[in-house]
Every structure is written in C-alpha cells, then in structure tokens.
GROMACS .gro file of C-alpha atoms in nm:
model
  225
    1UNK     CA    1  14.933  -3.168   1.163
    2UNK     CA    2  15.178  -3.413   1.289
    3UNK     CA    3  15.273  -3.416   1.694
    4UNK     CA    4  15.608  -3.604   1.610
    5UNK     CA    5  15.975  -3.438   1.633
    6UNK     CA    6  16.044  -3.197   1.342
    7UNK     CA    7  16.413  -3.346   1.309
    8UNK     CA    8  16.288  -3.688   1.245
    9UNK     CA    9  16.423  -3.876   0.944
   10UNK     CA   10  16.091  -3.824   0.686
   11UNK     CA   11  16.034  -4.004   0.356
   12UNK     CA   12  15.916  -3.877   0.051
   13UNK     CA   13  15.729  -4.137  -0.151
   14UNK     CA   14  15.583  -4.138  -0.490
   15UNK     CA   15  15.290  -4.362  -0.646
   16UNK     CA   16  15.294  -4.430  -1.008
   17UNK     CA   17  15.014  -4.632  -1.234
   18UNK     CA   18  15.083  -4.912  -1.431
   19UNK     CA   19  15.193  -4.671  -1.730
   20UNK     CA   20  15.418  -4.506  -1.491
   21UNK     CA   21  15.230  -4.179  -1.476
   22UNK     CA   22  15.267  -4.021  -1.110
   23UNK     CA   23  14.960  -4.096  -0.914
   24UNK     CA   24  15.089  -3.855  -0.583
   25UNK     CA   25  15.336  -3.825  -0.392
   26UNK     CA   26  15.357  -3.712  -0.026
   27UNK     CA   27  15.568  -3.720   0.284
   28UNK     CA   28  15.589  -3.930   0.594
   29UNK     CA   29  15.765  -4.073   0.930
   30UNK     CA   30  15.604  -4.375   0.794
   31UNK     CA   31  15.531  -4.448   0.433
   32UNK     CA   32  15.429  -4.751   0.448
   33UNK     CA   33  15.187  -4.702   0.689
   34UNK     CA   34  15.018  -4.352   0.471
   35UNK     CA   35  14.973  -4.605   0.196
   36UNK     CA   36  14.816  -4.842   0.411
   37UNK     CA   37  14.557  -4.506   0.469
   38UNK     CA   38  14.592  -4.413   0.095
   39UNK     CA   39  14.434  -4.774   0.001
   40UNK     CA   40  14.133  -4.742   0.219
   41UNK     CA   41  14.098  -4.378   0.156
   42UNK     CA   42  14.197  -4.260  -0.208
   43UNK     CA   43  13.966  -4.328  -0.511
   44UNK     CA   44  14.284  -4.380  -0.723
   45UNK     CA   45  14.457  -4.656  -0.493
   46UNK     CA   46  14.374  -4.919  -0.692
   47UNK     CA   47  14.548  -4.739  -0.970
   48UNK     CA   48  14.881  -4.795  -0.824
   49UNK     CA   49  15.161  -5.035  -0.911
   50UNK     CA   50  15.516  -4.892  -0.819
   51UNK     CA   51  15.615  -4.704  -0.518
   52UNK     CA   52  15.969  -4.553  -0.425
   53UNK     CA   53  16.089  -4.390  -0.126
   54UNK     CA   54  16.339  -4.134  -0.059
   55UNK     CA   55  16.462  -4.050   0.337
   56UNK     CA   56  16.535  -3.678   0.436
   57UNK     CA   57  16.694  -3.642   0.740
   58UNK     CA   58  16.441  -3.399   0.867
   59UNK     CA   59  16.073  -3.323   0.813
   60UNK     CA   60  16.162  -2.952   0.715
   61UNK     CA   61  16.410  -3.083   0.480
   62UNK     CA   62  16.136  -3.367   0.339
   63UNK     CA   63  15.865  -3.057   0.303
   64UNK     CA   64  16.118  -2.876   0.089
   65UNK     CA   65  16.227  -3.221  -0.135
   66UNK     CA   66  15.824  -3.245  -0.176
   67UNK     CA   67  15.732  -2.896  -0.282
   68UNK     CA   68  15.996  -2.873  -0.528
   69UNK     CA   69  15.881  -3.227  -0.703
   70UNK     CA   70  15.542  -3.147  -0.698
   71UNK     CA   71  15.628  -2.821  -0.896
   72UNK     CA   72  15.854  -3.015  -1.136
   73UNK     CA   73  15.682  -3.364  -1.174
   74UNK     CA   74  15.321  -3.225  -1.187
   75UNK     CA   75  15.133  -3.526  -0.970
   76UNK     CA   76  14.823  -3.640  -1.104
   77UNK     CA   77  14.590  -3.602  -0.745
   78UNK     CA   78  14.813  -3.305  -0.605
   79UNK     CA   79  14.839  -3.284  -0.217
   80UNK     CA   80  14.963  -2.937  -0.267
   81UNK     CA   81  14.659  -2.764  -0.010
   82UNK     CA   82  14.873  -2.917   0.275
   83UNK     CA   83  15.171  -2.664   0.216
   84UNK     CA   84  15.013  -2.363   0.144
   85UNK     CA   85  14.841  -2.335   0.434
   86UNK     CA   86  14.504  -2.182   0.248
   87UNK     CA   87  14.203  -2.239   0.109
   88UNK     CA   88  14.020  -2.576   0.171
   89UNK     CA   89  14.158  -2.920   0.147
   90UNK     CA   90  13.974  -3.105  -0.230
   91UNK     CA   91  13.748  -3.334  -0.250
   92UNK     CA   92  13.842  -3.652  -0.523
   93UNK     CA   93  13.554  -3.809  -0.616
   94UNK     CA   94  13.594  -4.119  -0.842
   95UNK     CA   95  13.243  -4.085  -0.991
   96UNK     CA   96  13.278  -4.392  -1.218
   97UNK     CA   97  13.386  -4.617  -0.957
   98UNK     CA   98  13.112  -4.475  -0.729
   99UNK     CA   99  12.842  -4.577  -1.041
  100UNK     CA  100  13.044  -4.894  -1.058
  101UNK     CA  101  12.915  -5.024  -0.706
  102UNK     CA  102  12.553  -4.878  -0.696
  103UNK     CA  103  12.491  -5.059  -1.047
  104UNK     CA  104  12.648  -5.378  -0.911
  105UNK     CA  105  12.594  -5.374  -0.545
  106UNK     CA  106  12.205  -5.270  -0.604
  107UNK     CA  107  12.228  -5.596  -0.872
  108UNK     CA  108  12.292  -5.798  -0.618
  109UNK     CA  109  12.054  -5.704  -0.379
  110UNK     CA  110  11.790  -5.682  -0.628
  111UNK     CA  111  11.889  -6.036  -0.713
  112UNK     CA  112  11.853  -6.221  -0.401
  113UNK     CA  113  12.221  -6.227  -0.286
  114UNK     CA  114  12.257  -6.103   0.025
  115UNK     CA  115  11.980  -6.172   0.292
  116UNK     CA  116  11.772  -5.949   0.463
  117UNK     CA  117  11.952  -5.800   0.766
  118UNK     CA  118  12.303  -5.873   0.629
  119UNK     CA  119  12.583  -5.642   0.727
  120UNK     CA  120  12.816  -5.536   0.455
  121UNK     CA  121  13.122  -5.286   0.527
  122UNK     CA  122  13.227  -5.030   0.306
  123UNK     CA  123  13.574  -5.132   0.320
  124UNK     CA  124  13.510  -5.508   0.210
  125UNK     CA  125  13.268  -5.378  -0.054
  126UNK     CA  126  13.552  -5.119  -0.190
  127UNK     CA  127  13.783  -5.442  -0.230
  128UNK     CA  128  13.510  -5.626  -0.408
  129UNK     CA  129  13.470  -5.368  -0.675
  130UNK     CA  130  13.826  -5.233  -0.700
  131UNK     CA  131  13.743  -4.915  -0.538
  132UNK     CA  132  13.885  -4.733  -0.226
  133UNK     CA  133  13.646  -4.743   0.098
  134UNK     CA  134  13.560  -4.400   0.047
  135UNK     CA  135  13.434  -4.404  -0.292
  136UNK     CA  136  13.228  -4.746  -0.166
  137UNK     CA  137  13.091  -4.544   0.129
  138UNK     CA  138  12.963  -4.289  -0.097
  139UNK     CA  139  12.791  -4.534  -0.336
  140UNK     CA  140  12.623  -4.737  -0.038
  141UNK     CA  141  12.488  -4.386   0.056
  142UNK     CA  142  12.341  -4.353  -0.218
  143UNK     CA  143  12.165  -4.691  -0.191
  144UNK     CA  144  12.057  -4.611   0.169
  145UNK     CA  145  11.914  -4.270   0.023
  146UNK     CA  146  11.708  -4.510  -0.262
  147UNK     CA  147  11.570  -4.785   0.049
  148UNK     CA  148  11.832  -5.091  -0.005
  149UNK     CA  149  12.042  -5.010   0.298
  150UNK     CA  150  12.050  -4.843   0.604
  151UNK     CA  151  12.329  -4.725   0.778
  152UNK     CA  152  12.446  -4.876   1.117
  153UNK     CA  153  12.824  -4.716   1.209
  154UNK     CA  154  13.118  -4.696   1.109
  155UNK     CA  155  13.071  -4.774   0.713
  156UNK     CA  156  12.830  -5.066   0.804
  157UNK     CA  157  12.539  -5.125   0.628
  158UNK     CA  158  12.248  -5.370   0.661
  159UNK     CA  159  12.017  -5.496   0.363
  160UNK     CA  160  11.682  -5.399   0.377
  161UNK     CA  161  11.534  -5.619   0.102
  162UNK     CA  162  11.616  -5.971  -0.003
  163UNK     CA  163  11.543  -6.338   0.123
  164UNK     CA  164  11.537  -6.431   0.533
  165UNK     CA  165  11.881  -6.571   0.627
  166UNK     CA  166  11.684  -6.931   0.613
  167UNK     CA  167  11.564  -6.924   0.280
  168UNK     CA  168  11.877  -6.765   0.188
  169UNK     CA  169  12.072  -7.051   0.306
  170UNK     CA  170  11.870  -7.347   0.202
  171UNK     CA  171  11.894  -7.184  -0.126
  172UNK     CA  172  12.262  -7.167  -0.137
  173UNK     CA  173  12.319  -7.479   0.077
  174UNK     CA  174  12.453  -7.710  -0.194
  175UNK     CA  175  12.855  -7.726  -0.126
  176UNK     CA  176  12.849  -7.427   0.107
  177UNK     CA  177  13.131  -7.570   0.343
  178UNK     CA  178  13.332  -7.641   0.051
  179UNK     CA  179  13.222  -7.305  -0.127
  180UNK     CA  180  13.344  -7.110   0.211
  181UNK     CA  181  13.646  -7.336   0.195
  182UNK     CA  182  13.787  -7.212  -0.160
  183UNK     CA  183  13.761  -6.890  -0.073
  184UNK     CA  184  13.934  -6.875   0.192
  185UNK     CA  185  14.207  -7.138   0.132
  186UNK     CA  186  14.436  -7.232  -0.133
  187UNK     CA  187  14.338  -7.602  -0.179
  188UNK     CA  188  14.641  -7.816  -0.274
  189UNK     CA  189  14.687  -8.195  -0.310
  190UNK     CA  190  14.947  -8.377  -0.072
  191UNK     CA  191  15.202  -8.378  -0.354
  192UNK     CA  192  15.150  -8.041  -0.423
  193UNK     CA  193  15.180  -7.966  -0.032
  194UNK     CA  194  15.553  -8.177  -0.058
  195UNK     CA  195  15.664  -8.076  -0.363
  196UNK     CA  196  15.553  -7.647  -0.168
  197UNK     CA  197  15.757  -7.760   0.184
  198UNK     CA  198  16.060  -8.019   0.054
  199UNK     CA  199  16.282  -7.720   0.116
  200UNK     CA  200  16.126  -7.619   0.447
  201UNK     CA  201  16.320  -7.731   0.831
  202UNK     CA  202  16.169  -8.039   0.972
  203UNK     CA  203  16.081  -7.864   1.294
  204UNK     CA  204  15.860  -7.597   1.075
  205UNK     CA  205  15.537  -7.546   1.218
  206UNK     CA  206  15.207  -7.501   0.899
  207UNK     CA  207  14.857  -7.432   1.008
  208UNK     CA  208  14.668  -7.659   0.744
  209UNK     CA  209  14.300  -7.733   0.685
  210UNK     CA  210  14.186  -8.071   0.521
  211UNK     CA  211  13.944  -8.002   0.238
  212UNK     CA  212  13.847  -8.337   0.252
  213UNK     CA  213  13.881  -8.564   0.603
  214UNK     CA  214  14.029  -8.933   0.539
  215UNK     CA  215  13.873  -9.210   0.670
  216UNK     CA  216  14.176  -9.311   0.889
  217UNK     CA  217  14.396  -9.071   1.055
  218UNK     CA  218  14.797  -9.107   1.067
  219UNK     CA  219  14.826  -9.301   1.377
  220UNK     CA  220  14.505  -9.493   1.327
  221UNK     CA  221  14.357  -9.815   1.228
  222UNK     CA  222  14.046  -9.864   1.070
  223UNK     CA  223  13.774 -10.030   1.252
  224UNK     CA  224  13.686 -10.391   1.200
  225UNK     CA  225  13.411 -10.393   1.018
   0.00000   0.00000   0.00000
C-alpha cells in the first residue's frame, strides 16, 4: 500500500515485447523507478522493449485509467489482485528460464569455472542468463538443494565444488589483466578516442584507462640508455 498523498500526480505505464504485445501495465508516483523493481523482480523483464507513460492528476484518478485498460487491453502478466482487494497476490514463475540457469550455471560449476568458495549473486547471475533476479534465485535454490551452493544472504551464494582460488587462477592467468580489462572497458585506439571527443569543450573532464602503458609519458623524456 503506498504512504504517499492520494492527490499526487500518478502515471500509468505500459510494457510491450518486441512484437508489441502488452507485457503489463501498472501505476506509479514513479515509473521509472517500478521498472527499475520490475527488472530485478519480474520473470518477463527481459521481454520488454517499449514503454509509455501516461500522468493522471491523482492516484484515484490513475487507479480508475488502470482498471479500465486492463479490462480492455487484456495484459499478458495481469496485476489485477492489487484492485480487487481479494484473494492472494500470483505467483509467475518463468520455468524455462529457471531450467535455463540450473543447466548452465551447474555447467559451469561442474566445469571448473568458478572456484571453490566463490560468491555469486542472484541478481548478476539473472543478467548473465537473461533472466530476472527472482527467477535466478529460484534456480540457485535449486542447486543449493542438489550440493553446488549454499546460501549466504541476501541472494548470495558460495560454490561448494570446483578448483581452490590458486589453482583457479594459475589456470586462468594467461592475459587476465587484459581479460578483466575488456570487460569492463570499451578499448579504443587514440584516433578512435579523437575522432569520439573532436566535438567535446576543451575544459571536458574523461576518466580513461590505458590498455596498454607507453614507454614515455606526455611530459617525459626517455632515459639515456
């Protein structure tokens, strides 16, 4: 139940797939910040490509704009339990995406790639297999339940079998820095980097990270040798 002012200007949003078939659609002070809960939370987040917005002036007015849609529109995941008041609120469960991330998550233990003792998060491991955190949380439960992980808190896990973090490194050691490097960085070559910022102020400030460290620094000279 929301604790903020029933005269508020409300939105009513609607999510559609990429064959614009209408995922849900829901109300809020703040849509923006539901679907930032919707993509951790609903199985069918990653389903969704197109959003719109409408703003009611009030929330009784955005509660009335939502029930009537729902009736007409027909919303793939309904939310309609919220306005009636009764019975209990449904469970989605995304059942493929759930098998999805035991087959491949229980892979990859199986296979040596994560170390013994590693922590993985539900919500990272959602985003790796295209799933919402909740459907991930359920699959890692069902690995805990079969020995490869055991729960910590709050949707961590820890590996139970695999390599030590030693051997698991000195395996994997060959171009790590620069293996950590592409994934976190968009590597780019100088001209590339000019050709990005020719439009850019002077006075802009860039955070940048050298893939590769020159010999000689601007500003430097190269010692005799």
């Amino acid at each position: 139940m929301s604790h903020r002012p029933n005269n508020e200007p409300t939105a009513l949003y609607r999510l559609y797939d990429d064959s614009d078939v209408l995922l849900y659609l829901g109300i809020s002070f703040s849509p923006e910040a539901r679907w930032g809960q919707h993509r951790n939370e609903k199985h069918w987040a990653h389903q969704v490509v197109r959003t719109t917005v409408e703003w009611y002036p009030t929330r009784k007015a955005a509660l009335a704009a939502e029930e009537k849609a729902a009736a007409a529109e027909k919303p793939l995941h309904d939310s309609s339990w919220r306005k009636t008041g009764g019975g209990e609120r449904p469970m989605w469960l995304d059942l493929e995406g759930q098998q999805k991330v035991v087959d491949g998550l229980a892979q990859e233990i199986e296979h040596g790639q994560h170390w013994m003792g590693r922590v993985l998060m539900s919500g990272a491991v959602g985003k790796q297999f295209g799933v919402s955190r909740a459907t991930a949380s359920n699959a890692m439960r069902v690995l805990r339940d079969r020995g490869l992980l055991e729960y910590r808190h709050y949707g961590r896990y820890s590996v139970l079998e695999g390599p030590t973090k030693t051997d698991f490194d000195k395996q994997f050691e060959v171009a790590r820095e620069q293996r950590e490097l592409r994934q976190a960085y968009l590597v780019w070559t100088v001209a590339e980097l000019r050709e990005a910022m020719k439009d850019l102020p002077e006075d802009t400030l860039i955070s940048a990270r050298l893939a590769g460290r020159p010999s000689v620094l601007p500003g430097q000279t190269a010692p005799d040798k």
